[in-house]
Amino acid sequence: MAAEDVCTTEMDSSTAWLVERARQSLRENNPYEAKAWLITAKTLYPKDFGIQYEAYSIERNAERVQESAKLFYHMFEQFPDSDLLWKEVASFTDALEGEVMNQHSKFLTAPIFSGMNESVQKMVLKWLSWRCKDCIEKCRMMLLLMRRFPDVIPRNGVTLIEMLINAEKSEYPDTAVNPYRKLLVCDVLPHLLASENMTVHATRVSSSSSQDEEDLPSGISLTQVYKWLELSIQFYVSCATVHNSVNEHSDTQYNSLIDTSIIAEVLDGKGPWIALHELFYLTAKKCGWIEICSIQERLDSHKYRSSNDHWTSISELHQKLKKMTKHSSEEEVGDDTVEKTGLMYAATILFLQTVWEYCRVVNRLDSVSSSGLVHPLVLVEDSIEGSNPNSMNSAGASSPAPKKKRRKLASVSHGSPGTDDGKNKQSSHIIIDKNCGSVSQSLSDDFHVSVEAWHLLNTHVDYKNDFVRLLDEWEVGQWNWMRTFQVDRLIYKGKYKKAVEFLQEQRLSSEQDTSSNQELLIRGAIQLSCCYFQLDDHKRACEEALYGLQFFSSRSSTTENMALKRSTSVHQGKLDVTGNDSATAASSTSGRTLRLIQCSEAEVLSFCVRLLLSSLKQRLATEGRNDTLIGHVIVLLQYGWPREEATFYELLDKIRDHGGLKYRVFFNYVSNIDILEEFAHLYTDDSYNLDLVPVATSGSSRAVTRGVNKGAKEDFRAALERQIARSDENFEPLLRGFFQEEADSLVN
């Protein structure tokens, strides 16, 4: 029903007749006659709202500014409770807030509303906010009031913020992404913090003070500003992370609370990190963080700078503040404390941003097209690659290998701390494996910065308490994506025992949660095997490696393994890093090296073979003669041949020193031409005892001993011919069978 019809129905027959005559005159294009009829009606019925509104409508539609504003104010004084009047007021506010306005809205915005006295405008907006029953609408009107009249900010700003915070606590106690927080962080705080009418005081004025409202100081306390900044950080971090990790969250009730429209609005705007940076800068200026403001340009997210550059700026300021505090007077120490608070927030924001950038890629929470990843990434120790094969020589002297097969061994030192944190003080470098697709090397920089920021915030007395409090309030322990950083940080810092405890707890939780994906269990197993290896617990390292591999046994691996022929294995160059520059850098740096690899079957298989090889070599060096271990190592050497060819000739020397080898599953798993050729050559020497043929094949426990048993030689020759015929077959099926059948002897 139109407004005119509503007015008419509220009139008696006499007033309705007068209004209808005025409308008829308008239809006949006679506005002066219409105005005369309405003047007569207002004279006869001065208290009738319908007549007053009709007169206002005529002036408004004719776009006569002064008359419209005067009539509207007259109605506002006489009929403050009229719903129709407040609908008109609402149209004012909609026009004032809207960025795209039609011609009618433009007229309402500028001439009519602006044509009123400022005190009337304030009163209209205040009354409208009081009439709003919906909290969001009420706050929206108060915000509009503060935008139009900055002088009311001191009296209304804090009230508005507390209103939003209280409403959020009541309706959305469990999620930071909600309409109240969005209005607070995105609309109210930027306006309030940018206002010159609002100042910050060291102490807070009590709300229960008996002072008149007009006499209250126009200020807010540092404590209040800190709390608002913390709410803002939590909101923007949630918007940046929840939209990608929401599907990873096992709590469906939690997921249902997430307002995806708010997240989309934040992401479609400046983006959460840039918006957070801008709000932080406003806070820094308002709180008087002079030193923070001095490096603000270097922290500006609008300008491209690496996370390392950002961290350097913060770290340098930290050192500067330490020196200032050391030489400051008692009064100046208080100012330094305020600056350190600002630094704590700056470091916290950088920490959260870099952790997310790292975990987003590692956990594959971004879109596949942006990184090219199909599987998550896992951080592993690269030191297993450098286990020194010469260490096996400690169990016995070696004899020269044939010159035609001799290759120079690369001597690479291998550290085995044996105790937790043994490598904590060594510099660490992360290499991104070339098979990780288009993942940028800056990912390792993000991780390094997040680790350094974590260390600063958790160890320095000026930051630790507040930082720990924030993590507890935000329930960071419940952020699934953050757990990847927690374990990777422990491995990066060489805290292997703590990493083992964390991974074991994570596995227990994952096994109880039926919705957990297998990739989490695989990743945990790989990292556990790394930690056990570094702790010199090689049996457990092998056990965890085999545990991780078992998850692939039920999967179809046709696509991944079609091209994995033994003679052209793609793993032959697995140790190469992304690009020659990275390889050169890795070789020229000192300290530990870690590697990010994809958690795919091919990568896990390659890694586990290398770890098993390194572990078995260590056991051979410490346990003395063990033919079974020697045989197992020879089987594993085939993977990626000829990468480990030099190790094979060391083992061949050992076999000669021992006078032979007993390994009756040899022909079940060995199909490498070079290895078979060497054993065929060794077989011709009657001075060695070789027991390599299964009992089921030979019919009796026959060994090739100084050429005495011709039947054994025939069995050996037949088995050798069968394996040579299989030499072009894919080696991976043999390897999987080896892991399944020989698991117990590999571990024990």
XYZ file of C-alpha atoms in Angstrom:
748
model
C 0.000 0.000 0.000
C 1.435 3.416 -0.951
C 2.209 6.051 1.660
C -0.569 8.281 0.300
C -3.076 5.470 0.653
C -1.969 4.854 4.226
C -2.426 8.520 5.056
C -5.851 8.560 3.494
C -7.086 5.570 5.445
C -6.054 7.279 8.698
C -8.130 10.412 7.936
C -11.825 11.065 8.510
C -14.051 11.824 5.538
C -13.609 15.621 5.732
C -9.820 15.635 5.779
C -9.697 12.853 3.199
C -11.875 14.959 0.863
C -9.548 17.959 1.204
C -6.458 15.805 0.530
C -8.115 14.206 -2.485
C -8.960 17.666 -3.935
C -5.285 18.635 -3.538
C -4.163 15.482 -5.325
C -6.654 16.072 -8.111
C -5.236 19.547 -8.618
C -1.754 18.057 -8.908
C -2.952 15.564 -11.492
C -4.393 18.510 -13.446
C -0.969 20.191 -13.268
C -2.173 22.949 -10.969
C 0.260 22.863 -7.996
C -0.746 26.243 -6.586
C -4.373 25.172 -6.297
C -3.240 21.959 -4.602
C -1.158 23.938 -2.153
C -4.153 26.158 -1.372
C -6.334 23.175 -0.580
C -3.671 21.837 1.817
C -3.241 25.213 3.525
C -6.970 25.208 4.121
C -6.798 21.633 5.443
C -3.898 22.416 7.808
C -5.757 25.478 9.109
C -8.869 23.420 9.817
C -7.052 20.336 11.109
C -3.615 21.384 12.507
C -3.133 18.115 14.471
C -3.822 15.764 11.568
C -0.617 13.882 10.528
C -2.031 12.821 7.162
C -2.541 16.388 6.022
C 0.913 17.443 7.254
C 2.536 14.503 5.480
C 0.641 15.221 2.262
C 1.877 18.816 2.282
C 5.452 17.552 2.879
C 5.155 15.008 0.042
C 4.096 17.706 -2.435
C 7.073 19.894 -1.534
C 9.469 16.945 -1.552
C 8.332 15.685 -4.935
C 8.642 19.194 -6.302
C 12.206 19.251 -4.861
C 11.645 22.467 -2.970
C 14.356 22.179 -0.351
C 13.581 24.750 2.296
C 9.849 24.041 2.349
C 10.455 20.268 2.528
C 12.944 20.555 5.383
C 10.700 22.952 7.297
C 7.614 20.747 6.959
C 9.568 17.613 7.883
C 10.950 19.218 11.055
C 7.462 20.430 11.945
C 6.138 16.847 11.618
C 9.096 15.503 13.592
C 8.231 17.822 16.505
C 4.489 17.153 16.435
C 4.358 13.438 15.519
C 7.566 11.762 16.832
C 5.879 8.379 17.127
C 4.521 8.084 13.587
C 5.756 4.920 11.857
C 5.361 6.544 8.446
C 7.565 9.416 9.547
C 10.275 7.015 10.708
C 10.129 5.175 7.413
C 10.954 8.483 5.782
C 13.807 8.968 8.243
C 15.048 5.477 7.338
C 15.082 6.516 3.688
C 17.336 9.421 4.708
C 19.789 7.115 6.412
C 19.760 4.610 3.557
C 20.598 7.411 1.167
C 23.327 8.711 3.471
C 24.941 5.267 3.694
C 24.518 4.200 0.095
C 27.345 4.643 -2.390
C 25.057 4.373 -5.419
C 21.985 6.610 -5.165
C 19.136 7.377 -7.510
C 17.986 10.924 -8.102
C 15.373 10.770 -5.351
C 17.930 9.502 -2.841
C 20.333 12.265 -3.773
C 17.630 14.810 -3.093
C 16.847 13.238 0.252
C 20.512 13.117 1.235
C 21.753 16.574 0.512
C 18.925 19.098 0.441
C 16.295 17.880 2.910
C 18.506 16.336 5.597
C 21.260 18.905 5.231
C 18.683 21.673 5.144
C 17.802 20.933 8.753
C 19.620 22.428 11.667
C 22.624 20.329 12.805
C 21.076 19.809 16.216
C 17.959 18.500 14.498
C 20.012 16.152 12.342
C 21.750 14.777 15.428
C 18.451 14.420 17.237
C 16.863 12.606 14.280
C 19.717 10.101 14.020
C 19.848 9.563 17.787
C 16.105 8.985 18.018
C 16.250 6.638 15.076
C 18.976 4.563 16.749
C 16.919 4.427 19.937
C 13.892 3.189 18.026
C 15.842 0.342 16.352
C 15.022 -2.947 17.977
C 17.708 -4.842 16.057
C 21.155 -4.368 17.599
C 22.928 -4.298 14.238
C 20.606 -1.594 12.923
C 20.951 0.382 16.134
C 24.745 0.278 15.880
C 24.588 1.164 12.205
C 22.625 4.310 13.030
C 25.063 5.273 15.789
C 27.949 4.802 13.378
C 26.191 7.006 10.832
C 25.739 9.627 13.534
C 29.476 9.577 14.326
C 30.412 9.756 10.663
C 28.201 12.798 10.092
C 29.151 14.492 13.370
C 32.674 13.615 14.588
C 32.167 15.681 17.748
C 29.807 13.021 19.149
C 32.471 10.304 18.922
C 33.851 10.814 22.456
C 30.396 10.351 23.986
C 29.155 7.582 21.724
C 32.178 5.710 20.364
C 33.030 3.589 23.385
C 29.343 2.976 24.083
C 28.870 1.658 20.560
C 31.902 -0.638 20.813
C 30.822 -2.076 24.156
C 27.340 -2.613 22.778
C 28.757 -4.686 19.897
C 31.060 -6.669 22.182
C 28.251 -7.495 24.583
C 25.927 -8.504 21.759
C 28.612 -10.791 20.344
C 29.187 -12.448 23.715
C 25.479 -13.108 23.970
C 24.777 -14.404 20.454
C 28.130 -15.602 19.067
C 30.281 -16.724 22.007
C 32.174 -19.371 20.029
C 33.182 -17.737 16.752
C 35.031 -14.551 15.863
C 33.420 -14.320 12.412
C 29.994 -12.808 13.083
C 28.046 -9.659 12.104
C 28.832 -7.816 15.344
C 32.582 -8.385 15.114
C 32.550 -7.465 11.434
C 30.790 -4.157 12.141
C 33.151 -3.464 15.035
C 36.402 -4.269 13.227
C 35.657 -3.179 9.661
C 33.513 -0.096 10.282
C 33.536 1.264 13.829
C 37.172 0.914 14.911
C 38.775 2.438 11.791
C 36.522 5.457 12.133
C 37.051 5.847 15.859
C 40.836 5.325 15.792
C 41.242 7.771 12.907
C 39.264 10.460 14.714
C 41.204 13.377 16.139
C 38.415 13.865 18.684
C 39.382 10.678 20.511
C 42.572 10.525 22.545
C 44.210 7.730 24.517
C 44.869 8.026 28.246
C 46.976 5.782 30.419
C 44.060 5.143 32.798
C 40.432 4.444 32.137
C 37.621 6.712 33.273
C 35.091 4.714 35.260
C 31.694 4.407 33.646
C 30.107 4.717 37.091
C 31.524 8.210 37.583
C 29.036 10.803 38.819
C 30.383 13.371 36.374
C 28.016 14.768 33.821
C 28.385 13.112 30.418
C 29.440 16.394 28.831
C 32.298 16.793 31.350
C 33.897 13.374 30.750
C 37.312 13.503 29.087
C 37.203 12.593 25.418
C 39.586 9.674 25.781
C 39.975 5.944 25.938
C 42.465 3.835 27.823
C 45.392 1.882 26.418
C 43.840 -1.249 27.877
C 40.693 -0.675 25.836
C 42.635 -0.101 22.626
C 44.703 -3.249 23.214
C 41.546 -5.280 23.650
C 40.024 -3.902 20.456
C 43.206 -4.647 18.525
C 43.213 -8.220 19.811
C 39.613 -8.677 18.681
C 40.584 -7.304 15.278
C 43.578 -9.626 14.897
C 41.437 -12.619 15.791
C 38.744 -11.580 13.320
C 41.025 -11.025 10.345
C 43.095 -14.142 11.009
C 39.875 -16.150 11.207
C 38.688 -14.694 7.914
C 42.032 -15.519 6.281
C 42.173 -19.081 7.577
C 38.667 -20.353 8.259
C 37.414 -20.070 4.663
C 40.098 -22.493 3.492
C 40.269 -24.794 6.488
C 36.584 -24.929 7.390
C 36.113 -28.209 5.544
C 39.059 -29.654 7.462
C 37.322 -28.954 10.769
C 35.701 -32.042 12.209
C 33.184 -30.068 14.279
C 30.140 -29.606 12.038
C 28.455 -27.453 14.670
C 31.435 -25.088 14.535
C 31.291 -24.984 10.755
C 27.619 -24.062 10.818
C 28.429 -20.940 12.861
C 30.758 -19.541 10.217
C 29.170 -16.718 8.231
C 30.687 -17.264 4.807
C 29.188 -14.035 3.432
C 31.248 -11.996 5.905
C 34.398 -13.885 4.931
C 33.679 -13.367 1.239
C 33.174 -9.634 1.802
C 36.515 -9.343 3.610
C 38.338 -11.368 0.975
C 36.796 -9.424 -1.896
C 37.892 -6.150 -0.337
C 41.462 -5.295 0.570
C 42.077 -8.752 1.922
C 42.407 -9.675 5.610
C 46.145 -9.086 6.008
C 46.208 -5.665 4.369
C 43.096 -4.575 6.270
C 44.668 -5.793 9.523
C 47.883 -3.939 8.740
C 45.993 -0.681 8.158
C 44.063 -1.050 11.403
C 47.272 -1.836 13.263
C 48.841 1.349 11.900
C 45.856 3.412 13.086
C 46.251 1.792 16.499
C 49.982 2.540 16.540
C 49.377 6.228 15.857
C 46.588 6.424 18.403
C 48.675 4.729 21.123
C 51.756 6.787 20.358
C 53.974 3.866 19.326
C 56.587 6.166 17.839
C 59.125 3.449 17.098
C 56.493 1.209 15.498
C 55.326 4.083 13.317
C 58.924 4.715 12.264
C 59.148 1.242 10.682
C 55.555 1.168 9.505
C 56.465 1.767 5.872
C 58.813 -1.211 5.958
C 55.934 -3.356 7.248
C 53.408 -2.059 4.727
C 51.689 -5.012 3.075
C 50.748 -2.877 0.081
C 54.396 -2.772 -0.916
C 56.031 -6.029 -1.853
C 58.604 -7.074 0.694
C 59.569 -10.543 1.790
C 58.681 -11.892 5.194
C 62.414 -11.894 5.940
C 62.513 -8.117 5.426
C 59.544 -7.650 7.731
C 61.138 -9.823 10.369
C 64.453 -7.958 10.092
C 62.640 -4.686 10.808
C 60.924 -6.108 13.878
C 64.070 -7.830 15.134
C 66.126 -4.651 14.786
C 63.486 -2.671 16.669
C 63.489 -5.312 19.410
C 67.238 -4.882 19.870
C 66.868 -1.097 19.823
C 64.190 -1.158 22.538
C 66.356 -3.424 24.685
C 69.179 -0.882 24.539
C 66.795 2.007 25.208
C 65.358 0.285 28.278
C 68.837 -0.413 29.607
C 69.749 3.280 29.570
C 66.321 4.791 30.351
C 65.155 6.601 33.445
C 62.250 5.265 35.499
C 59.769 7.512 33.680
C 61.149 6.558 30.267
C 60.885 2.851 31.079
C 57.098 3.232 31.096
C 57.182 4.640 27.568
C 59.462 1.795 26.481
C 56.971 -0.691 27.901
C 54.226 0.811 25.756
C 56.484 0.543 22.690
C 57.267 -3.087 23.514
C 53.557 -3.816 23.656
C 53.249 -2.480 20.138
C 56.185 -4.615 19.050
C 54.542 -7.662 20.594
C 51.424 -7.117 18.499
C 53.477 -6.466 15.341
C 55.438 -9.695 15.856
C 52.241 -11.611 16.614
C 50.604 -10.447 13.388
C 53.695 -11.366 11.356
C 53.880 -14.731 13.105
C 50.268 -15.590 12.325
C 50.554 -14.433 8.718
C 53.734 -16.398 7.974
C 52.480 -19.503 9.752
C 49.323 -19.397 7.681
C 51.195 -18.856 4.425
C 53.324 -21.884 5.256
C 50.538 -24.165 6.502
C 48.201 -23.110 3.691
C 50.565 -24.608 1.133
C 51.944 -27.487 3.194
C 48.454 -28.655 4.165
C 47.212 -27.972 0.621
C 44.472 -25.685 1.876
C 44.759 -23.379 -1.115
C 43.353 -24.247 -4.517
C 45.221 -26.932 -6.408
C 45.628 -24.701 -9.438
C 47.564 -22.061 -7.524
C 50.343 -24.332 -6.287
C 50.116 -27.389 -8.499
C 50.017 -29.612 -5.422
C 48.014 -32.810 -5.382
C 49.252 -34.030 -2.011
C 50.200 -32.214 1.210
C 53.860 -31.568 1.921
C 55.860 -33.026 4.767
C 59.050 -31.651 6.327
C 61.766 -34.270 6.785
C 65.390 -34.344 7.811
C 67.654 -34.400 4.806
C 70.566 -35.758 6.840
C 69.523 -39.344 6.158
C 70.745 -38.720 2.634
C 74.190 -38.026 3.930
C 74.716 -41.101 6.089
C 78.275 -42.109 5.499
C 78.515 -45.519 3.846
C 82.091 -45.743 5.047
C 80.708 -46.170 8.556
C 80.036 -49.824 7.712
C 83.755 -50.390 7.457
C 84.092 -50.159 11.196
C 82.733 -53.684 11.405
C 85.563 -55.091 9.324
C 88.355 -54.207 6.945
C 87.521 -53.845 3.309
C 89.288 -55.314 0.346
C 89.673 -53.597 -2.994
C 86.718 -53.832 -5.339
C 87.199 -54.533 -9.036
C 88.629 -51.471 -10.759
C 85.979 -51.594 -13.456
C 83.279 -51.157 -10.802
C 85.122 -48.900 -8.404
C 83.636 -45.449 -7.903
C 84.860 -42.727 -5.685
C 82.691 -42.404 -2.602
C 81.520 -39.019 -1.492
C 82.367 -38.645 2.141
C 79.506 -36.897 3.883
C 79.451 -36.498 7.606
C 76.425 -37.763 9.427
C 75.382 -36.379 12.755
C 73.556 -38.529 15.274
C 73.084 -36.485 18.411
C 71.481 -39.275 20.392
C 69.920 -36.750 22.751
C 67.079 -34.300 22.297
C 67.917 -30.809 21.076
C 71.322 -31.974 19.928
C 71.038 -29.817 16.814
C 69.087 -26.946 18.288
C 71.971 -24.485 17.966
C 72.913 -25.458 14.445
C 71.724 -23.331 11.565
C 68.962 -25.010 9.578
C 68.111 -24.734 5.908
C 64.950 -25.893 4.163
C 64.976 -27.097 0.566
C 61.755 -27.499 -1.386
C 61.909 -30.694 -3.432
C 61.701 -30.210 -7.187
C 58.676 -32.523 -7.345
C 56.598 -30.079 -5.283
C 55.521 -28.277 -8.446
C 55.289 -24.500 -8.530
C 55.731 -23.969 -4.795
C 57.875 -20.888 -4.246
C 61.132 -21.055 -2.337
C 59.769 -18.141 -0.272
C 57.724 -20.770 1.549
C 60.838 -21.753 3.492
C 61.398 -18.070 4.336
C 57.879 -17.825 5.749
C 58.514 -20.866 7.890
C 61.865 -19.555 9.113
C 60.298 -16.209 10.080
C 57.402 -17.883 11.882
C 59.843 -20.006 13.903
C 61.956 -16.991 14.828
C 58.878 -14.942 15.762
C 57.553 -17.820 17.860
C 60.882 -18.050 19.669
C 60.983 -14.309 20.404
C 57.388 -14.157 21.602
C 57.702 -17.272 23.769
C 61.028 -16.576 25.420
C 61.348 -12.836 25.956
C 59.979 -11.622 29.262
C 58.388 -8.516 27.727
C 56.215 -10.494 25.318
C 55.690 -14.009 26.622
C 52.821 -13.495 29.068
C 50.649 -11.535 26.648
C 51.432 -13.829 23.730
C 50.614 -16.986 25.684
C 47.431 -15.342 26.927
C 46.344 -14.529 23.377
C 46.974 -18.064 22.147
C 44.947 -19.392 25.053
C 42.061 -16.951 24.529
C 41.939 -17.709 20.811
C 42.167 -21.469 21.456
C 44.966 -21.765 18.936
C 45.469 -25.362 20.029
C 42.182 -26.163 18.285
C 43.322 -24.761 14.930
C 43.956 -27.954 12.986
C 46.115 -26.268 10.371
C 48.410 -24.856 13.070
C 49.401 -28.335 14.271
C 51.552 -28.806 11.191
C 53.651 -25.832 12.220
C 53.953 -27.086 15.781
C 55.558 -30.377 14.815
C 57.589 -28.900 11.946
C 58.996 -26.281 14.309
C 60.123 -28.958 16.748
C 61.859 -30.884 13.974
C 63.386 -27.681 12.592
C 64.794 -26.821 16.020
C 66.057 -30.384 16.555
C 63.690 -31.059 19.466
C 63.156 -34.674 18.456
C 61.856 -36.072 21.738
C 59.195 -33.382 22.017
C 58.288 -33.946 18.378
C 57.866 -37.672 19.051
C 55.541 -36.941 21.987
C 53.476 -34.521 19.911
C 53.231 -36.900 16.936
C 52.248 -39.834 19.125
C 49.460 -37.783 20.709
C 48.359 -36.668 17.253
C 48.260 -40.260 16.002
C 46.207 -41.383 18.974
C 43.723 -38.596 18.309
C 43.615 -39.373 14.579
C 43.039 -43.089 15.126
C 40.095 -42.290 17.390
C 38.647 -39.852 14.857
C 37.174 -41.861 11.985
C 37.010 -38.757 9.794
C 40.776 -38.238 9.845
C 42.348 -38.741 6.446
C 45.149 -41.196 5.891
C 47.539 -38.538 4.675
C 47.742 -37.169 8.228
C 48.727 -40.610 9.522
C 51.241 -41.067 6.694
C 52.805 -37.676 7.353
C 53.019 -38.403 11.065
C 54.674 -41.767 10.420
C 57.303 -40.222 8.142
C 58.176 -37.531 10.648
C 58.270 -40.036 13.501
C 60.705 -42.147 11.505
C 62.869 -39.035 11.016
C 62.869 -38.247 14.725
C 63.684 -41.817 15.761
C 66.483 -41.875 13.208
C 67.989 -38.708 14.664
C 67.667 -40.202 18.154
C 69.624 -43.281 16.961
C 66.603 -45.539 17.499
C 66.946 -47.136 14.080
C 64.609 -50.055 14.674
C 61.732 -47.727 15.527
C 62.686 -45.518 12.597
C 62.297 -48.510 10.268
C 59.065 -49.535 11.962
C 57.498 -46.103 11.408
C 58.663 -45.985 7.785
C 57.000 -49.337 7.108
C 53.870 -48.190 8.962
C 53.580 -45.178 6.658
C 54.047 -47.325 3.550
C 51.253 -49.710 4.488
C 48.617 -47.063 3.766
C 49.503 -47.176 0.087
C 49.127 -50.948 -0.256
C 45.381 -50.760 -0.855
C 45.563 -47.902 -3.319
C 45.743 -48.213 -7.056
C 49.229 -47.129 -8.034
C 49.076 -47.826 -11.746
C 49.286 -44.180 -12.767
C 52.159 -43.301 -10.477
C 54.266 -46.348 -11.226
C 53.793 -46.823 -14.958
C 57.068 -45.069 -15.656
C 59.035 -46.392 -12.708
C 61.047 -49.032 -14.523
C 64.139 -49.936 -12.549
C 66.518 -49.035 -15.339
C 65.020 -45.544 -15.797
C 63.867 -44.761 -12.277
C 62.702 -41.202 -11.785
C 64.166 -41.442 -8.297
C 67.670 -41.618 -9.614
C 67.932 -37.863 -9.362
C 65.768 -37.498 -6.295
C 68.479 -35.742 -4.348
C 68.510 -32.833 -6.770
C 66.838 -29.716 -5.452
C 64.745 -27.229 -7.333
C 67.200 -25.788 -9.790
C 70.969 -25.780 -9.878
C 71.162 -22.614 -7.818
C 69.385 -24.294 -4.921
C 71.654 -27.291 -5.164
C 74.729 -25.087 -5.105
C 73.380 -23.090 -2.171
C 72.573 -26.226 -0.206
C 76.014 -27.666 -0.741
C 77.769 -24.449 0.234
C 75.891 -23.818 3.480
C 76.808 -25.276 6.824
C 74.468 -26.735 9.399
C 71.426 -28.932 9.050
C 69.342 -29.311 5.917
C 65.667 -30.211 5.875
C 63.495 -30.937 2.877
C 59.843 -30.481 1.986
C 58.488 -33.380 -0.066
C 55.034 -34.295 -1.306
C 53.142 -36.846 0.747
C 52.516 -39.018 -2.321
C 53.222 -42.714 -2.749
C 56.231 -42.146 -5.004
C 57.806 -39.587 -2.664
C 57.070 -41.534 0.518
C 58.418 -44.723 -1.020
C 61.601 -42.969 -2.116
C 62.082 -41.367 1.292
C 61.428 -44.572 3.225
C 63.880 -46.544 1.106
C 66.577 -43.982 1.866
C 65.770 -43.970 5.559
C 65.734 -47.770 5.741
C 69.051 -47.887 3.929
C 70.613 -45.400 6.306
C 69.221 -47.157 9.375
C 70.365 -50.588 8.228
C 73.829 -49.221 7.472
C 74.036 -47.839 10.997
C 72.983 -51.194 12.424
C 75.578 -53.003 10.314
C 78.252 -50.687 11.677
C 77.314 -51.396 15.314
C 75.977 -54.996 15.342
C 78.846 -56.742 13.568
C 78.223 -59.492 11.030
C 74.588 -59.878 10.065
C 73.973 -61.556 6.722
C 70.265 -60.799 6.811
C 70.902 -57.063 7.125
C 73.476 -57.184 4.329
C 70.949 -58.935 2.095
C 68.240 -56.406 2.957
C 70.559 -53.515 2.109
C 71.410 -55.095 -1.261
C 67.682 -55.348 -2.079
C 67.114 -51.684 -1.208
C 70.144 -50.529 -3.205
C 68.302 -51.443 -6.410
C 65.887 -48.542 -5.896
C 67.315 -45.594 -7.774
C 70.301 -47.570 -9.050
C 73.117 -46.641 -9.651
C 72.925 -43.956 -6.964
C 74.099 -46.390 -4.274
C 76.463 -48.392 -6.465
C 79.456 -47.465 -4.295
C 77.689 -48.802 -1.213
C 77.071 -52.085 -3.008
C 80.788 -52.577 -3.610
C 81.478 -51.926 0.051
C 79.013 -54.668 0.905
C 80.690 -56.929 -1.643
C 83.978 -56.328 0.190
C 82.273 -57.298 3.447
C 80.946 -60.510 1.895
C 84.462 -61.419 0.760
C 85.841 -60.648 4.208
C 83.170 -62.857 5.785
C 83.829 -65.654 3.296
C 80.331 -65.631 1.850
C 76.675 -64.740 2.434
C 73.584 -66.567 3.654
C 70.437 -64.852 2.345
C 67.950 -67.350 0.961
C 65.414 -64.773 -0.234
C 68.035 -63.176 -2.505
C 66.413 -64.321 -5.749
C 62.934 -63.309 -4.534
C 63.807 -59.614 -4.648
C 67.078 -59.016 -6.546
C 66.680 -58.415 -10.293
C 69.298 -55.744 -10.974
C 71.612 -56.818 -13.816
C 74.735 -55.249 -12.300
C 74.176 -56.867 -8.913
C 73.367 -60.265 -10.448
C 76.496 -60.030 -12.578
C 78.706 -59.412 -9.550
C 77.228 -62.359 -7.638
C 77.600 -64.578 -10.699
C 81.257 -63.575 -10.762
C 81.596 -64.249 -7.038
C 79.896 -67.606 -7.518
C 82.734 -68.774 -9.803
C 85.199 -68.386 -6.934
C 85.063 -71.575 -4.875
C 86.606 -69.842 -1.899
C 83.270 -68.200 -0.956
C 80.199 -69.895 0.533
C 76.975 -68.495 -0.965
C 73.626 -69.691 0.408
C 71.184 -67.650 -1.672
C 68.716 -70.209 -3.065
C 65.446 -70.812 -1.169
C 65.061 -74.267 0.372
C 61.832 -74.851 -1.560
C 63.732 -74.332 -4.835
C 66.741 -76.547 -4.151
C 64.849 -79.389 -2.456
C 67.439 -79.428 0.335
C 69.577 -76.984 2.264
C 72.363 -76.891 -0.281
C 75.013 -74.193 -0.381
C 77.540 -73.417 -3.070
C 80.670 -74.554 -1.232
C 83.962 -74.756 -3.100
C 82.208 -76.292 -6.116
C 81.454 -79.582 -4.332
C 77.691 -79.645 -4.806
C 76.834 -79.502 -8.499
C 73.087 -79.551 -7.761
C 73.416 -76.348 -5.813
C 75.218 -74.741 -8.706
C 72.421 -75.748 -11.047
C 69.842 -74.283 -8.668
C 71.856 -71.065 -8.484
C 72.207 -70.871 -12.268
C 68.471 -71.483 -12.812
C 67.490 -68.837 -10.267
C 69.972 -66.416 -11.794
C 68.534 -66.910 -15.265
C 64.987 -66.365 -14.015
C 65.938 -63.080 -12.375
C 67.849 -61.868 -15.430
C 64.695 -62.485 -17.465
C 62.802 -60.210 -15.031
C 65.387 -57.431 -15.059
C 63.293 -55.129 -17.274
C 60.187 -55.453 -15.122
C 59.027 -52.708 -12.785
C 60.922 -53.008 -9.506
C 58.234 -51.446 -7.285
C 56.039 -54.592 -6.999
C 59.077 -56.573 -5.837
C 59.886 -53.821 -3.349
C 56.359 -53.760 -1.920
C 56.430 -57.526 -1.526
C 59.785 -57.209 0.196
C 58.403 -54.713 2.717
C 55.407 -56.917 3.478
C 57.218 -60.253 3.727
C 60.395 -59.092 5.443
C 58.909 -56.459 7.763
C 59.774 -58.349 10.952
C 63.416 -58.926 10.029
C 63.758 -55.304 8.870
C 62.655 -54.024 12.265
C 64.112 -56.660 14.611
